[in-house]
Amino acid sequence: MIGMKPTALEKLLSGVEIPGYKVVEGRSTRAWTNQDEALETLQNSGIERAAIYDSVPKSLAQLEKMLGAAKFTELVGEYVFKPQGKPTLANFDDKRPVFNGAVADFAAVVKN
């Protein structure tokens, strides 16, 4: 990084001593060497699959793709909510309307 001063950590790692500081090993998290075999071993030892795996539902988009837009809307359309997007910078010729902060502020009130 041209023009940037090295951090204390970078200096210490390069061998420069800084009084009162040292480099130590940071925190790490455990990981599997072979997750598939480990989980299979647990199941083979009598632990039920349901105790090992969590079941999570498909996303809204995945379900809509699976059912088709019309069927999805027919069955669960009333439960779908699309909040206003966060403000973002765009070129002046962008087709989206200008962000209205008041709409975002009162969206929850209007919905109820």
Tab-separated table of N, CA, C and O in Angstrom:
chain	number	residue	atom	x	y	z
A	1	MET	N	0.841	-1.174	0.000
A	1	MET	CA	0.000	0.000	0.000
A	1	MET	C	0.887	1.239	0.000
A	1	MET	O	1.444	1.602	1.025
A	2	ILE	N	0.983	1.835	-1.119
A	2	ILE	CA	1.860	2.979	-1.303
A	2	ILE	C	1.358	4.168	-0.500
A	2	ILE	O	0.187	4.514	-0.530
A	3	GLY	N	2.268	4.789	0.239
A	3	GLY	CA	1.942	5.991	0.994
A	3	GLY	C	1.279	5.732	2.331
A	3	GLY	O	1.017	6.663	3.067
A	4	MET	N	0.995	4.480	2.653
A	4	MET	CA	0.351	4.185	3.934
A	4	MET	C	1.408	3.730	4.928
A	4	MET	O	2.334	3.002	4.580
A	5	LYS	N	1.246	4.131	6.157
A	5	LYS	CA	2.173	3.721	7.202
A	5	LYS	C	1.823	2.305	7.655
A	5	LYS	O	0.653	1.966	7.766
A	6	PRO	N	2.832	1.484	7.907
A	6	PRO	CA	2.526	0.129	8.385
A	6	PRO	C	1.928	0.176	9.792
A	6	PRO	O	2.259	1.034	10.603
A	7	THR	N	1.027	-0.757	10.055
A	7	THR	CA	0.412	-0.817	11.381
A	7	THR	C	1.401	-1.424	12.365
A	7	THR	O	2.417	-2.003	11.986
A	8	ALA	N	1.079	-1.312	13.642
A	8	ALA	CA	1.937	-1.887	14.678
A	8	ALA	C	2.081	-3.392	14.459
A	8	ALA	O	3.181	-3.943	14.588
A	9	LEU	N	0.980	-4.070	14.106
A	9	LEU	CA	1.041	-5.511	13.866
A	9	LEU	C	1.980	-5.826	12.704
A	9	LEU	O	2.806	-6.732	12.801
A	10	GLU	N	1.857	-5.081	11.632
A	10	GLU	CA	2.744	-5.298	10.483
A	10	GLU	C	4.208	-5.101	10.878
A	10	GLU	O	5.080	-5.859	10.464
A	11	LYS	N	4.481	-4.076	11.686
A	11	LYS	CA	5.849	-3.828	12.135
A	11	LYS	C	6.358	-4.988	12.983
A	11	LYS	O	7.470	-5.482	12.792
A	12	LEU	N	5.530	-5.446	13.943
A	12	LEU	CA	5.936	-6.554	14.802
A	12	LEU	C	6.166	-7.829	13.989
A	12	LEU	O	7.121	-8.561	14.226
A	13	LEU	N	5.290	-8.103	13.020
A	13	LEU	CA	5.448	-9.303	12.192
A	13	LEU	C	6.707	-9.240	11.336
A	13	LEU	O	7.284	-10.272	11.001
A	14	SER	N	7.133	-8.039	10.998
A	14	SER	CA	8.346	-7.915	10.186
A	14	SER	C	9.611	-7.925	11.030
A	14	SER	O	10.712	-7.805	10.518
A	15	GLY	N	9.453	-8.058	12.380
A	15	GLY	CA	10.618	-8.175	13.247
A	15	GLY	C	10.951	-6.939	14.050
A	15	GLY	O	11.875	-6.945	14.854
A	16	VAL	N	10.230	-5.848	13.837
A	16	VAL	CA	10.475	-4.625	14.595
A	16	VAL	C	9.876	-4.793	15.990
A	16	VAL	O	8.745	-5.225	16.130
A	17	GLU	N	10.637	-4.478	17.016
A	17	GLU	CA	10.132	-4.575	18.385
A	17	GLU	C	9.478	-3.268	18.783
A	17	GLU	O	9.994	-2.186	18.496
A	18	ILE	N	8.325	-3.373	19.432
A	18	ILE	CA	7.623	-2.210	19.961
A	18	ILE	C	7.473	-2.455	21.451
A	18	ILE	O	6.829	-3.428	21.856
A	19	PRO	N	8.088	-1.600	22.298
A	19	PRO	CA	8.029	-1.808	23.740
A	19	PRO	C	6.585	-1.941	24.245
A	19	PRO	O	5.718	-1.148	23.903
A	20	GLY	N	6.341	-2.998	25.037
A	20	GLY	CA	5.030	-3.212	25.632
A	20	GLY	C	4.068	-4.015	24.772
A	20	GLY	O	2.943	-4.261	25.178
A	21	TYR	N	4.498	-4.457	23.580
A	21	TYR	CA	3.609	-5.206	22.682
A	21	TYR	C	4.304	-6.451	22.171
A	21	TYR	O	5.526	-6.520	22.074
A	22	LYS	N	3.510	-7.448	21.832
A	22	LYS	CA	4.016	-8.670	21.230
A	22	LYS	C	2.926	-9.241	20.334
A	22	LYS	O	1.756	-8.899	20.444
A	23	VAL	N	3.283	-10.133	19.452
A	23	VAL	CA	2.321	-10.804	18.589
A	23	VAL	C	2.006	-12.151	19.216
A	23	VAL	O	2.917	-12.888	19.609
A	24	VAL	N	0.718	-12.451	19.346
A	24	VAL	CA	0.291	-13.734	19.880
A	24	VAL	C	-0.686	-14.365	18.904
A	24	VAL	O	-1.217	-13.703	18.011
A	25	GLU	N	-0.942	-15.652	19.073
A	25	GLU	CA	-1.896	-16.348	18.219
A	25	GLU	C	-3.303	-15.922	18.606
A	25	GLU	O	-3.670	-15.925	19.784
A	26	GLY	N	-4.079	-15.551	17.638
A	26	GLY	CA	-5.453	-15.120	17.878
A	26	GLY	C	-6.394	-16.297	18.054
A	26	GLY	O	-6.006	-17.463	17.930
A	27	ARG	N	-7.624	-16.000	18.330
A	27	ARG	CA	-8.665	-16.999	18.537
A	27	ARG	C	-8.947	-17.715	17.220
A	27	ARG	O	-8.940	-17.114	16.156
A	28	SER	N	-9.203	-19.001	17.295
A	28	SER	CA	-9.603	-19.740	16.107
A	28	SER	C	-10.776	-20.638	16.463
A	28	SER	O	-11.062	-20.864	17.640
A	29	THR	N	-11.463	-21.121	15.458
A	29	THR	CA	-12.595	-22.009	15.692
A	29	THR	C	-12.291	-23.387	15.129
A	29	THR	O	-11.563	-23.524	14.147
A	30	ARG	N	-12.862	-24.391	15.771
A	30	ARG	CA	-12.642	-25.761	15.324
A	30	ARG	C	-13.350	-25.997	13.997
A	30	ARG	O	-14.350	-25.362	13.695
A	31	ALA	N	-12.815	-26.954	13.225
A	31	ALA	CA	-13.420	-27.300	11.940
A	31	ALA	C	-13.252	-28.796	11.707
A	31	ALA	O	-12.355	-29.426	12.287
A	32	TRP	N	-14.110	-29.361	10.896
A	32	TRP	CA	-14.013	-30.781	10.560
A	32	TRP	C	-12.878	-31.006	9.561
A	32	TRP	O	-12.655	-30.189	8.678
A	33	THR	N	-12.204	-32.151	9.678
A	33	THR	CA	-11.271	-32.560	8.620
A	33	THR	C	-12.035	-33.287	7.538
A	33	THR	O	-11.679	-33.224	6.368
A	34	ASN	N	-13.130	-33.987	7.925
A	34	ASN	CA	-14.017	-34.649	6.968
A	34	ASN	C	-15.413	-34.685	7.592
A	34	ASN	O	-15.757	-35.624	8.317
A	35	GLN	N	-16.208	-33.674	7.315
A	35	GLN	CA	-17.521	-33.529	7.937
A	35	GLN	C	-18.448	-34.688	7.591
A	35	GLN	O	-19.148	-35.207	8.460
A	36	ASP	N	-18.446	-35.114	6.325
A	36	ASP	CA	-19.339	-36.196	5.922
A	36	ASP	C	-19.076	-37.475	6.714
A	36	ASP	O	-19.998	-38.116	7.210
A	37	GLU	N	-17.807	-37.839	6.846
A	37	GLU	CA	-17.463	-39.049	7.595
A	37	GLU	C	-17.784	-38.894	9.073
A	37	GLU	O	-18.245	-39.836	9.719
A	38	ALA	N	-17.552	-37.725	9.627
A	38	ALA	CA	-17.831	-37.493	11.041
A	38	ALA	C	-19.325	-37.641	11.324
A	38	ALA	O	-19.721	-38.321	12.282
A	39	LEU	N	-20.152	-37.046	10.490
A	39	LEU	CA	-21.596	-37.122	10.698
A	39	LEU	C	-22.119	-38.532	10.462
A	39	LEU	O	-23.021	-39.002	11.161
A	40	GLU	N	-21.537	-39.230	9.498
A	40	GLU	CA	-21.908	-40.631	9.259
A	40	GLU	C	-21.541	-41.492	10.466
A	40	GLU	O	-22.308	-42.357	10.885
A	41	THR	N	-20.389	-41.233	11.057
A	41	THR	CA	-19.963	-41.965	12.256
A	41	THR	C	-20.955	-41.729	13.392
A	41	THR	O	-21.308	-42.665	14.121
A	42	LEU	N	-21.405	-40.492	13.564
A	42	LEU	CA	-22.392	-40.202	14.602
A	42	LEU	C	-23.685	-40.980	14.366
A	42	LEU	O	-24.244	-41.573	15.291
A	43	GLN	N	-24.152	-40.994	13.110
A	43	GLN	CA	-25.372	-41.734	12.794
A	43	GLN	C	-25.181	-43.234	13.010
A	43	GLN	O	-26.060	-43.895	13.557
A	44	ASN	N	-24.043	-43.764	12.602
A	44	ASN	CA	-23.768	-45.191	12.758
A	44	ASN	C	-23.652	-45.585	14.229
A	44	ASN	O	-23.817	-46.750	14.570
A	45	SER	N	-23.391	-44.608	15.098
A	45	SER	CA	-23.281	-44.912	16.523
A	45	SER	C	-24.642	-44.891	17.213
A	45	SER	O	-24.729	-45.074	18.416
A	46	GLY	N	-25.705	-44.623	16.427
A	46	GLY	CA	-27.046	-44.673	16.983
A	46	GLY	C	-27.692	-43.330	17.213
A	46	GLY	O	-28.832	-43.253	17.664
A	47	ILE	N	-27.001	-42.246	16.914
A	47	ILE	CA	-27.591	-40.916	17.075
A	47	ILE	C	-28.489	-40.658	15.867
A	47	ILE	O	-28.080	-40.822	14.729
A	48	GLU	N	-29.727	-40.265	16.141
A	48	GLU	CA	-30.690	-40.060	15.065
A	48	GLU	C	-30.307	-38.887	14.175
A	48	GLU	O	-29.794	-37.881	14.649
A	49	ARG	N	-30.617	-39.028	12.896
A	49	ARG	CA	-30.306	-37.998	11.902
A	49	ARG	C	-30.922	-36.650	12.298
A	49	ARG	O	-30.302	-35.607	12.146
A	50	ALA	N	-32.140	-36.677	12.823
A	50	ALA	CA	-32.834	-35.444	13.211
A	50	ALA	C	-32.096	-34.699	14.316
A	50	ALA	O	-32.206	-33.478	14.431
A	51	ALA	N	-31.324	-35.422	15.124
A	51	ALA	CA	-30.564	-34.768	16.189
A	51	ALA	C	-29.284	-34.130	15.646
A	51	ALA	O	-28.716	-33.240	16.266
A	52	ILE	N	-28.847	-34.572	14.490
A	52	ILE	CA	-27.592	-34.091	13.894
A	52	ILE	C	-27.837	-32.942	12.911
A	52	ILE	O	-27.062	-31.993	12.846
A	53	TYR	N	-28.926	-33.038	12.148
A	53	TYR	CA	-29.207	-32.064	11.101
A	53	TYR	C	-30.367	-31.163	11.489
A	53	TYR	O	-31.338	-31.619	12.085
A	54	ASP	N	-30.285	-29.889	11.122
A	54	ASP	CA	-31.393	-28.956	11.275
A	54	ASP	C	-32.168	-28.929	9.969
A	54	ASP	O	-31.580	-28.987	8.886
A	55	SER	N	-33.450	-28.793	10.065
A	55	SER	CA	-34.296	-28.680	8.885
A	55	SER	C	-34.681	-27.222	8.724
A	55	SER	O	-35.227	-26.611	9.635
A	56	VAL	N	-34.381	-26.652	7.564
A	56	VAL	CA	-34.721	-25.248	7.312
A	56	VAL	C	-35.582	-25.159	6.053
A	56	VAL	O	-35.355	-25.881	5.082
A	57	PRO	N	-36.591	-24.282	6.055
A	57	PRO	CA	-37.452	-24.171	4.878
A	57	PRO	C	-36.724	-23.499	3.715
A	57	PRO	O	-35.750	-22.772	3.901
A	58	LYS	N	-37.218	-23.766	2.517
A	58	LYS	CA	-36.678	-23.118	1.325
A	58	LYS	C	-36.989	-21.620	1.403
A	58	LYS	O	-37.921	-21.200	2.081
A	59	SER	N	-36.222	-20.821	0.696
A	59	SER	CA	-36.453	-19.377	0.691
A	59	SER	C	-37.715	-19.050	-0.104
A	59	SER	O	-38.226	-19.872	-0.880
A	60	LEU	N	-38.215	-17.847	0.072
A	60	LEU	CA	-39.378	-17.372	-0.661
A	60	LEU	C	-39.149	-17.538	-2.169
A	60	LEU	O	-40.002	-18.075	-2.880
A	61	ALA	N	-37.998	-17.118	-2.657
A	61	ALA	CA	-37.691	-17.203	-4.086
A	61	ALA	C	-37.631	-18.653	-4.569
A	61	ALA	O	-38.111	-18.976	-5.662
A	62	GLN	N	-37.058	-19.543	-3.765
A	62	GLN	CA	-36.975	-20.955	-4.153
A	62	GLN	C	-38.363	-21.576	-4.252
A	62	GLN	O	-38.650	-22.336	-5.175
A	63	LEU	N	-39.238	-21.257	-3.292
A	63	LEU	CA	-40.597	-21.792	-3.317
A	63	LEU	C	-41.383	-21.248	-4.507
A	63	LEU	O	-42.130	-21.978	-5.163
A	64	GLU	N	-41.225	-19.961	-4.810
A	64	GLU	CA	-41.913	-19.366	-5.959
A	64	GLU	C	-41.464	-20.015	-7.255
A	64	GLU	O	-42.274	-20.323	-8.126
A	65	LYS	N	-40.165	-20.279	-7.370
A	65	LYS	CA	-39.639	-20.927	-8.572
A	65	LYS	C	-40.178	-22.355	-8.687
A	65	LYS	O	-40.531	-22.810	-9.772
A	66	MET	N	-40.263	-23.053	-7.563
A	66	MET	CA	-40.736	-24.431	-7.549
A	66	MET	C	-42.218	-24.502	-7.937
A	66	MET	O	-42.621	-25.355	-8.722
A	67	LEU	N	-43.038	-23.589	-7.394
A	67	LEU	CA	-44.482	-23.624	-7.619
A	67	LEU	C	-44.923	-22.887	-8.886
A	67	LEU	O	-45.983	-23.162	-9.425
A	68	GLY	N	-44.126	-21.924	-9.313
A	68	GLY	CA	-44.535	-21.034	-10.380
A	68	GLY	C	-45.147	-19.795	-9.744
A	68	GLY	O	-45.781	-19.885	-8.686
A	69	ALA	N	-44.978	-18.653	-10.375
A	69	ALA	CA	-45.404	-17.383	-9.790
A	69	ALA	C	-46.899	-17.340	-9.497
A	69	ALA	O	-47.324	-16.884	-8.439
A	70	ALA	N	-47.725	-17.816	-10.430
A	70	ALA	CA	-49.176	-17.738	-10.253
A	70	ALA	C	-49.642	-18.591	-9.074
A	70	ALA	O	-50.405	-18.121	-8.217
A	71	LYS	N	-49.192	-19.830	-9.019
A	71	LYS	CA	-49.603	-20.731	-7.935
A	71	LYS	C	-49.089	-20.220	-6.590
A	71	LYS	O	-49.789	-20.258	-5.580
A	72	PHE	N	-47.848	-19.728	-6.585
A	72	PHE	CA	-47.256	-19.175	-5.366
A	72	PHE	C	-48.105	-18.015	-4.844
A	72	PHE	O	-48.453	-17.962	-3.678
A	73	THR	N	-48.445	-17.092	-5.742
A	73	THR	CA	-49.244	-15.923	-5.363
A	73	THR	C	-50.620	-16.351	-4.871
A	73	THR	O	-51.129	-15.823	-3.879
A	74	GLU	N	-51.210	-17.320	-5.549
A	74	GLU	CA	-52.531	-17.816	-5.154
A	74	GLU	C	-52.506	-18.402	-3.737
A	74	GLU	O	-53.389	-18.125	-2.927
A	75	LEU	N	-51.487	-19.183	-3.436
A	75	LEU	CA	-51.440	-19.874	-2.157
A	75	LEU	C	-50.949	-19.010	-0.992
A	75	LEU	O	-51.513	-19.050	0.096
A	76	VAL	N	-49.888	-18.249	-1.210
A	76	VAL	CA	-49.271	-17.528	-0.087
A	76	VAL	C	-48.974	-16.057	-0.378
A	76	VAL	O	-48.293	-15.400	0.402
A	77	GLY	N	-49.507	-15.531	-1.459
A	77	GLY	CA	-49.250	-14.136	-1.818
A	77	GLY	C	-49.600	-13.143	-0.728
A	77	GLY	O	-48.926	-12.139	-0.546
A	78	GLU	N	-50.647	-13.444	0.042
A	78	GLU	CA	-51.063	-12.536	1.105
A	78	GLU	C	-50.044	-12.446	2.237
A	78	GLU	O	-50.090	-11.530	3.053
A	79	TYR	N	-49.122	-13.385	2.300
A	79	TYR	CA	-48.121	-13.408	3.362
A	79	TYR	C	-46.791	-12.783	2.946
A	79	TYR	O	-45.844	-12.762	3.721
A	80	VAL	N	-46.709	-12.288	1.715
A	80	VAL	CA	-45.453	-11.739	1.193
A	80	VAL	C	-45.449	-10.226	1.361
A	80	VAL	O	-46.415	-9.548	1.038
A	81	PHE	N	-44.362	-9.708	1.888
A	81	PHE	CA	-44.183	-8.273	2.115
A	81	PHE	C	-42.866	-7.852	1.492
A	81	PHE	O	-41.858	-8.526	1.666
A	82	LYS	N	-42.874	-6.771	0.721
A	82	LYS	CA	-41.641	-6.259	0.129
A	82	LYS	C	-41.397	-4.869	0.692
A	82	LYS	O	-42.045	-3.905	0.304
A	83	PRO	N	-40.451	-4.766	1.653
A	83	PRO	CA	-40.167	-3.453	2.240
A	83	PRO	C	-39.471	-2.533	1.245
A	83	PRO	O	-38.903	-2.997	0.257
A	84	GLN	N	-39.539	-1.244	1.524
A	84	GLN	CA	-38.837	-0.268	0.692
A	84	GLN	C	-37.345	-0.510	0.810
A	84	GLN	O	-36.830	-0.813	1.890
A	85	GLY	N	-36.628	-0.398	-0.294
A	85	GLY	CA	-35.184	-0.592	-0.292
A	85	GLY	C	-34.462	0.530	0.432
A	85	GLY	O	-34.995	1.630	0.598
A	86	LYS	N	-33.244	0.241	0.858
A	86	LYS	CA	-32.423	1.260	1.530
A	86	LYS	C	-31.967	2.292	0.514
A	86	LYS	O	-31.809	1.981	-0.664
A	87	PRO	N	-31.736	3.520	0.958
A	87	PRO	CA	-31.270	4.553	0.032
A	87	PRO	C	-29.915	4.169	-0.566
A	87	PRO	O	-29.062	3.610	0.115
A	88	THR	N	-29.757	4.432	-1.831
A	88	THR	CA	-28.492	4.159	-2.505
A	88	THR	C	-28.224	5.251	-3.535
A	88	THR	O	-29.158	5.891	-4.026
A	89	LEU	N	-26.979	5.476	-3.837
A	89	LEU	CA	-26.585	6.506	-4.795
A	89	LEU	C	-26.739	5.962	-6.211
A	89	LEU	O	-26.379	4.827	-6.487
A	90	ALA	N	-27.301	6.760	-7.105
A	90	ALA	CA	-27.472	6.346	-8.498
A	90	ALA	C	-27.232	7.545	-9.405
A	90	ALA	O	-27.320	8.699	-8.972
A	91	ASN	N	-26.944	7.273	-10.669
A	91	ASN	CA	-26.793	8.340	-11.653
A	91	ASN	C	-28.136	9.035	-11.826
A	91	ASN	O	-29.199	8.428	-11.658
A	92	PHE	N	-28.104	10.296	-12.208
A	92	PHE	CA	-29.329	11.078	-12.362
A	92	PHE	C	-30.277	10.469	-13.387
A	92	PHE	O	-31.487	10.569	-13.274
A	93	ASP	N	-29.741	9.796	-14.407
A	93	ASP	CA	-30.593	9.219	-15.454
A	93	ASP	C	-31.128	7.827	-15.100
A	93	ASP	O	-31.809	7.195	-15.893
A	94	ASP	N	-30.896	7.354	-13.874
A	94	ASP	CA	-31.441	6.075	-13.412
A	94	ASP	C	-32.970	6.149	-13.451
A	94	ASP	O	-33.549	7.178	-13.103
A	95	LYS	N	-33.629	5.077	-13.884
A	95	LYS	CA	-35.083	5.070	-14.063
A	95	LYS	C	-35.875	5.028	-12.756
A	95	LYS	O	-37.064	5.330	-12.738
A	96	ARG	N	-35.243	4.673	-11.643
A	96	ARG	CA	-35.961	4.587	-10.373
A	96	ARG	C	-36.334	5.977	-9.862
A	96	ARG	O	-35.595	6.931	-10.078
A	97	PRO	N	-37.487	6.072	-9.179
A	97	PRO	CA	-37.878	7.378	-8.626
A	97	PRO	C	-36.962	7.791	-7.478
A	97	PRO	O	-36.306	6.955	-6.866
A	98	VAL	N	-36.962	9.082	-7.179
A	98	VAL	CA	-36.163	9.619	-6.085
A	98	VAL	C	-36.647	9.013	-4.774
A	98	VAL	O	-37.855	8.865	-4.545
A	99	PHE	N	-35.711	8.644	-3.904
A	99	PHE	CA	-36.035	8.036	-2.608
A	99	PHE	C	-36.842	9.008	-1.772
A	99	PHE	O	-36.520	10.182	-1.671
A	100	ASN	N	-37.881	8.498	-1.127
A	100	ASN	CA	-38.727	9.314	-0.259
A	100	ASN	C	-38.618	8.771	1.148
A	100	ASN	O	-39.205	7.742	1.471
A	101	GLY	N	-37.838	9.435	1.986
A	101	GLY	CA	-37.613	8.981	3.356
A	101	GLY	C	-38.889	8.889	4.163
A	101	GLY	O	-39.037	8.038	5.033
A	102	ALA	N	-39.859	9.742	3.902
A	102	ALA	CA	-41.124	9.724	4.650
A	102	ALA	C	-41.872	8.425	4.397
A	102	ALA	O	-42.483	7.862	5.295
A	103	VAL	N	-41.829	7.942	3.171
A	103	VAL	CA	-42.485	6.676	2.848
A	103	VAL	C	-41.880	5.562	3.682
A	103	VAL	O	-42.586	4.725	4.241
A	104	ALA	N	-40.554	5.548	3.791
A	104	ALA	CA	-39.878	4.523	4.592
A	104	ALA	C	-40.236	4.655	6.063
A	104	ALA	O	-40.494	3.664	6.741
A	105	ASP	N	-40.293	5.877	6.564
A	105	ASP	CA	-40.593	6.116	7.976
A	105	ASP	C	-41.990	5.652	8.369
A	105	ASP	O	-42.216	5.167	9.469
A	106	PHE	N	-42.948	5.791	7.456
A	106	PHE	CA	-44.332	5.475	7.785
A	106	PHE	C	-44.811	4.162	7.172
A	106	PHE	O	-45.984	3.836	7.275
A	107	ALA	N	-43.929	3.382	6.588
A	107	ALA	CA	-44.322	2.131	5.931
A	107	ALA	C	-44.995	1.184	6.903
A	107	ALA	O	-46.011	0.569	6.580
A	108	ALA	N	-44.481	1.048	8.108
A	108	ALA	CA	-45.062	0.140	9.088
A	108	ALA	C	-46.437	0.619	9.538
A	108	ALA	O	-47.346	-0.184	9.769
A	109	VAL	N	-46.625	1.916	9.640
A	109	VAL	CA	-47.902	2.474	10.075
A	109	VAL	C	-48.967	2.228	9.005
A	109	VAL	O	-50.089	1.827	9.300
A	110	VAL	N	-48.613	2.431	7.747
A	110	VAL	CA	-49.544	2.254	6.644
A	110	VAL	C	-49.949	0.798	6.515
A	110	VAL	O	-51.099	0.478	6.271
A	111	LYS	N	-49.008	-0.126	6.728
A	111	LYS	CA	-49.273	-1.566	6.611
A	111	LYS	C	-50.280	-2.012	7.653
A	111	LYS	O	-51.106	-2.869	7.411
A	112	ASN	N	-50.199	-1.464	8.858
A	112	ASN	CA	-51.101	-1.866	9.942
A	112	ASN	C	-52.378	-1.183	9.773
A	112	ASN	O	-53.326	-1.030	9.723
